[in-house]
Tab-separated table of C-alpha atoms in Angstrom:
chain	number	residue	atom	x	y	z
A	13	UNK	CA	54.943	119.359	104.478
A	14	UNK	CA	54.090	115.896	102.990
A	15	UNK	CA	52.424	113.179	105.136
A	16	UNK	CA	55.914	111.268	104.092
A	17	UNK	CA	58.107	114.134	105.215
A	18	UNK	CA	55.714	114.009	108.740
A	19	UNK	CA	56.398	110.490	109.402
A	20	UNK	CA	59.932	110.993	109.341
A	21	UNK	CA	60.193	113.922	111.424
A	22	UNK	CA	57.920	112.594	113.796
A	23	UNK	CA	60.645	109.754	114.477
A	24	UNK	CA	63.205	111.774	115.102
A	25	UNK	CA	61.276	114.024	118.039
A	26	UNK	CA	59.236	110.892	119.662
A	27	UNK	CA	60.762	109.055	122.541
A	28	UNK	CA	61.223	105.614	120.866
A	29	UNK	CA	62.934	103.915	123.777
A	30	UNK	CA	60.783	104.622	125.955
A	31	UNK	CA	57.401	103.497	123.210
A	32	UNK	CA	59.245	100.550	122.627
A	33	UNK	CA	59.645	99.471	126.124
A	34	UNK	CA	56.089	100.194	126.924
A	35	UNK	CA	55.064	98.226	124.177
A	36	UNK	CA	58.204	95.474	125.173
A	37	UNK	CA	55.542	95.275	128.575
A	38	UNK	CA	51.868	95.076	126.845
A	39	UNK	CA	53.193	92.577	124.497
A	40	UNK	CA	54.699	90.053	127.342
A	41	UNK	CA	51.377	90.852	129.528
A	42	UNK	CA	48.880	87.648	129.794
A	43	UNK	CA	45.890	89.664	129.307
A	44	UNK	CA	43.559	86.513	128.791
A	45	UNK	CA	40.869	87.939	126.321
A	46	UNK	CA	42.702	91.034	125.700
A	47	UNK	CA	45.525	89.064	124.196
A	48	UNK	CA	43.363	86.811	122.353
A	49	UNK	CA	41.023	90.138	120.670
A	50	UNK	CA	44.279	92.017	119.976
A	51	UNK	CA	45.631	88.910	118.187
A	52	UNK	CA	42.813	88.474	116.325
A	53	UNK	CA	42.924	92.256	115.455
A	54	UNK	CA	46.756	92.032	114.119
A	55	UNK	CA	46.266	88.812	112.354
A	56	UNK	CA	42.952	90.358	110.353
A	57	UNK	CA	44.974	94.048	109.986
A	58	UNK	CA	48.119	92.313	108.301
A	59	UNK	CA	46.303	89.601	106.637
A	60	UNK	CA	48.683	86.940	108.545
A	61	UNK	CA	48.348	83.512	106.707
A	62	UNK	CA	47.922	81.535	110.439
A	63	UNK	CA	47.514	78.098	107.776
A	64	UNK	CA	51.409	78.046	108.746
A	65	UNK	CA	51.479	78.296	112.148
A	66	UNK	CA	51.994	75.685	114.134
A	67	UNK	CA	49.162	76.239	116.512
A	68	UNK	CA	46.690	78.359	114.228
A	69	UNK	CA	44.379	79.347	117.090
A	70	UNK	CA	44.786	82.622	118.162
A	71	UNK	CA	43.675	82.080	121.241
A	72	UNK	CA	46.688	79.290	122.064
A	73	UNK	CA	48.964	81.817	122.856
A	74	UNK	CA	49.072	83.655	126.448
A	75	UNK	CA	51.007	86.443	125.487
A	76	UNK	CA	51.184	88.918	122.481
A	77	UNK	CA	55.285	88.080	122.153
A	78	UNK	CA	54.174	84.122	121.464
A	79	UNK	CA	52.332	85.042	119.112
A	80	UNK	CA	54.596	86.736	117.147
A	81	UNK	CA	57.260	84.689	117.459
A	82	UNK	CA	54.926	81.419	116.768
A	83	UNK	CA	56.558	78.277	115.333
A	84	UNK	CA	55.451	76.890	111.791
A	85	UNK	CA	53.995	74.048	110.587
A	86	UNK	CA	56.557	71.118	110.512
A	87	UNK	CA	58.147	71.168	106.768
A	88	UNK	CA	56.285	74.440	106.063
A	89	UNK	CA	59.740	75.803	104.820
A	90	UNK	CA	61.953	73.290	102.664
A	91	UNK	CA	65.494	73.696	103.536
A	92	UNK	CA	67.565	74.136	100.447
A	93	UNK	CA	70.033	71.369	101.420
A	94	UNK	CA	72.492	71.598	99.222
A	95	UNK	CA	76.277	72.027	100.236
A	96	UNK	CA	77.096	74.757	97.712
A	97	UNK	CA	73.743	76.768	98.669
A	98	UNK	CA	73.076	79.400	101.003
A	99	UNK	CA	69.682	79.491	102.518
A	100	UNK	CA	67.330	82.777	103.283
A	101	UNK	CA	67.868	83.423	106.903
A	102	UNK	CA	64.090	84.989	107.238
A	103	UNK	CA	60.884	85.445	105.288
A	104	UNK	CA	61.101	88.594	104.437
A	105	UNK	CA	61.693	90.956	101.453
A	106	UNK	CA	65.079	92.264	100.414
A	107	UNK	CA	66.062	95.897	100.401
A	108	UNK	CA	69.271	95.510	99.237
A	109	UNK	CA	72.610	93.554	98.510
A	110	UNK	CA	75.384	93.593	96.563
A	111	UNK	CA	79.369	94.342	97.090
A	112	UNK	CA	80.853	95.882	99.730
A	113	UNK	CA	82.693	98.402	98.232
A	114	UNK	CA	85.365	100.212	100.181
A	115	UNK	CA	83.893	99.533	103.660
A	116	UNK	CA	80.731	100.673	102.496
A	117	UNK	CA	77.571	99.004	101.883
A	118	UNK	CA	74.162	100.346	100.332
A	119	UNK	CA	71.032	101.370	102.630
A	120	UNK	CA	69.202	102.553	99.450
A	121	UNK	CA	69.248	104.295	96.388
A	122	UNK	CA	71.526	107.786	97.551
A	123	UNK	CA	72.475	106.126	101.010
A	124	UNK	CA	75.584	104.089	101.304
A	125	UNK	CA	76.945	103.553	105.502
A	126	UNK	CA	79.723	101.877	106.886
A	127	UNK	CA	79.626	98.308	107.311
A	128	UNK	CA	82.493	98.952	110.467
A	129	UNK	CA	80.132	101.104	112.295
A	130	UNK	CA	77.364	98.602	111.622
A	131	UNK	CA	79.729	95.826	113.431
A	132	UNK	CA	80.589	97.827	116.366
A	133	UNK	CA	83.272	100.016	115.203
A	134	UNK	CA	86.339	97.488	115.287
A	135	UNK	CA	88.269	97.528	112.726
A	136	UNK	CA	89.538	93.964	113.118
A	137	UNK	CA	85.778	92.601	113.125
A	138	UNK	CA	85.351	94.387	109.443
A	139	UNK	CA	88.533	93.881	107.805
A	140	UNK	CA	87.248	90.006	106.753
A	141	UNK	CA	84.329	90.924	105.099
A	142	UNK	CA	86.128	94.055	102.904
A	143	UNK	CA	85.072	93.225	99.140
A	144	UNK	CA	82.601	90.754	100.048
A	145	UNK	CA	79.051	90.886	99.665
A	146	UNK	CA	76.170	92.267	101.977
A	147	UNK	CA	72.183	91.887	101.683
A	148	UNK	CA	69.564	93.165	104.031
A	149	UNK	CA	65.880	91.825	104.557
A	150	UNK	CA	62.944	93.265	106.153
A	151	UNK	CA	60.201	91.661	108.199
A	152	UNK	CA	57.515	93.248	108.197
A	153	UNK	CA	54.761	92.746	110.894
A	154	UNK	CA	53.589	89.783	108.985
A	155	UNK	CA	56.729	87.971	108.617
A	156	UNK	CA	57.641	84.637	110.508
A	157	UNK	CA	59.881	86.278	112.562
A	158	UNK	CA	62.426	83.763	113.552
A	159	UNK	CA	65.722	83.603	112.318
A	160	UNK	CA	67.741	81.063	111.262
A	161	UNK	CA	71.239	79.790	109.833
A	162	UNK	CA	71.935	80.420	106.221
A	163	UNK	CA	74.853	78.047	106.568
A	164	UNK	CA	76.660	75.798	109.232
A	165	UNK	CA	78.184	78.291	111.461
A	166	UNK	CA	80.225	77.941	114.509
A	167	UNK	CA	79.762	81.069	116.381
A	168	UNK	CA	83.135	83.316	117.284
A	169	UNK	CA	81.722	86.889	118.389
A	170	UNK	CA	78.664	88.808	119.567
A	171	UNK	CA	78.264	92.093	120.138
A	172	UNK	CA	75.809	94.627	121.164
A	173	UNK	CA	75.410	97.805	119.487
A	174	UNK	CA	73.203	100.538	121.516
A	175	UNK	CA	71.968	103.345	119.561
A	176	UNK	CA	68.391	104.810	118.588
A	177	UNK	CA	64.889	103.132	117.392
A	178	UNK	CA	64.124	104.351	114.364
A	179	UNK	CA	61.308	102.634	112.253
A	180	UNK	CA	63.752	100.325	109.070
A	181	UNK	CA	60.666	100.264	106.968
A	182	UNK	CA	61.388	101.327	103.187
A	183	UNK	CA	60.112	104.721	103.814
A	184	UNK	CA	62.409	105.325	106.823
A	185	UNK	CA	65.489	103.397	104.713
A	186	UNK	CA	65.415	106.020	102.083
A	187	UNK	CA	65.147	109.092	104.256
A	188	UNK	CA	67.345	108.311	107.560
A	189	UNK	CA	71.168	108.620	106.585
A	190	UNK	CA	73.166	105.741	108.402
A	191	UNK	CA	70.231	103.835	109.504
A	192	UNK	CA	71.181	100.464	110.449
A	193	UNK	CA	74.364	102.240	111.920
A	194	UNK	CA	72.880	103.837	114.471
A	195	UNK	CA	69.833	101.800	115.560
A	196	UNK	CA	70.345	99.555	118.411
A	197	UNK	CA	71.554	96.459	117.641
A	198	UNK	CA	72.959	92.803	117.593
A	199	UNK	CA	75.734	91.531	115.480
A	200	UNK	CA	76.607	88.011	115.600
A	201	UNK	CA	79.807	86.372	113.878
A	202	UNK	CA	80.258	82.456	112.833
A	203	UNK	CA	83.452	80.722	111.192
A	204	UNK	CA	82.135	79.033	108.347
A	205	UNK	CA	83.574	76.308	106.211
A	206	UNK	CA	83.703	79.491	102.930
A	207	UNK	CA	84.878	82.123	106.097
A	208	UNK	CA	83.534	84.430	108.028
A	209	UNK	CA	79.961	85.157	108.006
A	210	UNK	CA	78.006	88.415	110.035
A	211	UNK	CA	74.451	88.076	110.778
A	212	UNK	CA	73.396	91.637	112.145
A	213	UNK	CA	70.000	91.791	114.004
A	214	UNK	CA	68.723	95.141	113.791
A	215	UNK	CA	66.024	97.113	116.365
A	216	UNK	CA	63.145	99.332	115.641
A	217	UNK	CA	60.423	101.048	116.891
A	218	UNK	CA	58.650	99.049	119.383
A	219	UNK	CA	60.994	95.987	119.006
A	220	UNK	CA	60.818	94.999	122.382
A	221	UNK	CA	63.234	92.283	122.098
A	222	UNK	CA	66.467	90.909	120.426
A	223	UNK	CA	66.989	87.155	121.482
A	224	UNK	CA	69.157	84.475	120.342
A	225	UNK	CA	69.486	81.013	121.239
A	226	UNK	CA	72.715	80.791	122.763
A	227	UNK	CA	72.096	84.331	125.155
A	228	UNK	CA	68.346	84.269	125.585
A	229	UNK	CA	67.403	88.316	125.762
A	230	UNK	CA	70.143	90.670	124.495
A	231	UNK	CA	68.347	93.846	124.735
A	232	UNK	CA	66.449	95.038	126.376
A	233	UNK	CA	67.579	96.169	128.788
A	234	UNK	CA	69.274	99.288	126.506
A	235	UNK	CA	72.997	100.487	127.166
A	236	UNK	CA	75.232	103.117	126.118
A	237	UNK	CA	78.310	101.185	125.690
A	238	UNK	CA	79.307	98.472	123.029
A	239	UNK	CA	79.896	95.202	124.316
A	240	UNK	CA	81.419	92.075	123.174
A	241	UNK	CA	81.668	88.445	123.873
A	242	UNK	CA	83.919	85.516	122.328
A	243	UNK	CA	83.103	82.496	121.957
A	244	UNK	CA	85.101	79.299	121.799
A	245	UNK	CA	85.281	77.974	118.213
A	246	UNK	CA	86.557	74.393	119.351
A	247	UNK	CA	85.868	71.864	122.209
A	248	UNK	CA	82.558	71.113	124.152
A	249	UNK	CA	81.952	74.507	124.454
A	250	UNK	CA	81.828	75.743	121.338
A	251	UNK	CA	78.149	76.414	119.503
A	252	UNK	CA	77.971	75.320	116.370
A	253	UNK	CA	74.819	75.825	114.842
A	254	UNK	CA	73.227	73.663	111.581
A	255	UNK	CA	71.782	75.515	108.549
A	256	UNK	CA	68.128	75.964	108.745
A	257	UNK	CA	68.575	75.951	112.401
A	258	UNK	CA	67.353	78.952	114.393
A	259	UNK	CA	69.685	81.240	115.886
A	260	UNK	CA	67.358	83.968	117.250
A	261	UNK	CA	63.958	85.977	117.083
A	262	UNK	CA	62.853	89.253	117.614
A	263	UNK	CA	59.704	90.210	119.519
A	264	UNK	CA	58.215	92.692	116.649
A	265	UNK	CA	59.558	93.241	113.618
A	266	UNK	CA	62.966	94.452	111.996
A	267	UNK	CA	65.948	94.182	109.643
A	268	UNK	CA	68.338	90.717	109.440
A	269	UNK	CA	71.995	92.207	107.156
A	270	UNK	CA	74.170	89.040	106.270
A	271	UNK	CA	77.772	90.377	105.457
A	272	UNK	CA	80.142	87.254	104.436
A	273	UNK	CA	83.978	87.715	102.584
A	274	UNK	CA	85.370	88.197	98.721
A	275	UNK	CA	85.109	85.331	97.088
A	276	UNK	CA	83.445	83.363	99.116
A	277	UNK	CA	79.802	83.101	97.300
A	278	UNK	CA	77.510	85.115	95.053
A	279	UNK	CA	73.791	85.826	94.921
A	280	UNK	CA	71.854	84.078	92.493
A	281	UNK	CA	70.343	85.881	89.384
A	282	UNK	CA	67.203	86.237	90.682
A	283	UNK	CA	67.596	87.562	94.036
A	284	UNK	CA	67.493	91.323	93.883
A	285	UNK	CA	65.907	94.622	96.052
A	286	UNK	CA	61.817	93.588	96.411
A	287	UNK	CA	62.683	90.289	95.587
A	288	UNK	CA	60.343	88.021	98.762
A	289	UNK	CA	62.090	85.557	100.700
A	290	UNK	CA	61.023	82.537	102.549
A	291	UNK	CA	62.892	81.072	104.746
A	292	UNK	CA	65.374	77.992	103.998
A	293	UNK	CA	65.039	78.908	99.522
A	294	UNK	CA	68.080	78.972	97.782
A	295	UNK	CA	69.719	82.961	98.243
A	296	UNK	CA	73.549	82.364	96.656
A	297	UNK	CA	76.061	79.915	95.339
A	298	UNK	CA	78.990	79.232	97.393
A	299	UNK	CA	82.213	79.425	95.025
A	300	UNK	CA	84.750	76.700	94.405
C-alpha cells in the first residue's frame, strides 16, 4: 500500500470527532509558556509570515485559538471596491470552480457531488443557485483564517450540516467521494443586490470550531440532525453585512465553497484551480 493510500484509510478508521474535540480543548487552554512554545513551533513549521499580524508577538496571545484566528495589520488586504467586483472571501488557494451543472458541482478531477446535499438537502435552498457558478478555497494551516463578505449581503438562512471530519486537503479531495457533502458543516445564505449567494463553511480534522459573527460558536457542540434558522431580511433586525466585512472564522483550518445563481457574475480569466487568493482581490465580474 502507498503512504498516500495509508493516509486515506487511516481517516476513515480514526475517531475524528472525538481528535478534533480534544484538540477543540488544548487549543482554547491558557497554557502560559506552553502556548507561547507551541506557537512559536507552528509559526516556524508553516513558515507563517507574522509581518501581517496585527500583534506579531507570539507570545500576545493566551490561547492557541487567538492565535490562529489573529487579526491583520490595518490595510494589509486592499478591498477591491468596486461595485461590479466580487472580492476573495479568504486567503487561500482554489481547488475548484466553475458551473453548476445539473445540481452538481466539481470536488476534483473524477469527483463531481451534489450541491443540494452540500446545502442541507432542501430542495428549495438549491433550486436558486441551479446553473450558476460554484468555487471552493482551501486554508491551509497558514492561511489568515477569517472570513469575510465577497459582496454586500443581507443574511436570509443558516443551517447546520452534521456529518464526519475528514481532512479537505488536496490529497483527501481527490480520494474521498462526496467530501464536502458529508463533512460537518455550516452553510450560510445572503440576498444580494445580483441574488442569492451561499457561503458554505466546511469542518475538518481537528477544526475545533465553526463561528460566525451573528451566532458566535455553531459547532461544536456536534449533532445528528440538520438545523435551520431564518433570518429577517428587512427592519432593525435584519443583518446586513458590508463586503470585506467578516462574517466568521474557524478555529483550524478548512474549506470556504461560494455558490451564487445563472447569470449573475463570472470568474475572471485568471482565477482558476491552484490559483492563491488573498483576501478582498478581485475573484469575478458581476454581469449587467
Amino acid at each position: 500500500m502507498s503512504l498516500d493510500k495509508f493516509k486515506i484509510a487511516m481517516q476513515y478508521v480514526m475517531p475524528k470527532h472525538f481528535i478534533s474535540r480534544m484538540v477543540g480543548k488544548l487549543a482554547a487552554a491558557k497554557a502560559g509558556g506552553l502556548t507561547t512554545a507551541l506557537i512559536k513551533l507552528f509559526i516556524k513549521q508553516y513558515k507563517i509570515d507574522m509581518s501581517e499580524a496585527k500583534y506579531p508577538d507570539p507570545a500576545h496571545y493566551k490561547t492557541f485559538n487567538e492565535f490562529f484566528t489573529r487579526p491583520l495589520k490595518e490595510g494589509i488586504r486592499p478591498l477591491a471596491e468596486e461595485k461590479d467586483i466580487i472580492a476573495h472571501p479568504v486567503d487561500g488557494a482554489i481547488s475548484q470552480l466553475g458551473d453548476v451543472v445539473d445540481g452538481q458541482i466539481i470536488q476534483a478531477k473524477g469527483h463531481d457531488y451534489s450541491l443540494q446535499a452540500l446545502l442541507g438537502g432542501n430542495e428549495d435552498d438549491t433550486v436558486p443557485f441551479l446553473g450558476g457558478k460554484f468555487a471552493t478555497i482551501y486554508l491551509a494551516p497558514k492561511d489568515y483564517h477569517r472570513i469575510h463578505m465577497p459582496i454586500d449581503g443581507t443574511l436570509s438562512k443558516m443551517i447546520y450540516v452534521p456529518g464526519d471530519l475528514f481532512s479537505v486537503n488536496p490529497l483527501t479531495a481527490q480520494n474521498v467521494p462526496n467530501l464536502f457533502a458529508r463533512n460537518e458543516r455550516v452553510v450560510a445564505i445572503f440576498e444580494t443586490d445580483i441574488g442569492p449567494l451561499a457561503m458554505v463553511l466546511v469542518g475538518a480534522t481537528i477544526v475545533a470550531s465553526i463561528e460566525t459573527i451573528w451566532a458566535g460558536t455553531v459547532t461544536p457542540p456536534a449533532g445528528k440532525d440538520v438545523f435551520s434558522w431564518n433570518y429577517p431580511t428587512k427592519g432593525d433586525n435584519a443583518i446586513t453585512l458590508k463586503k470585506g466585512e467578516e462574517m466568521g472564522r474557524f478555529k483550524l483550518g478548512s474549506t470556504v465553497i461560494l455558490a451564487w445563481g445563472a447569470n449573475q457574475a463570472e470568474f475572471l480569466s485568471d482565477q482558476h484551480p491552484e490559483t492563491v487568493t488573498r483576501m478582498g482581490t478581485p475573484f469575478a465580474t458581476i454581469k449587467d
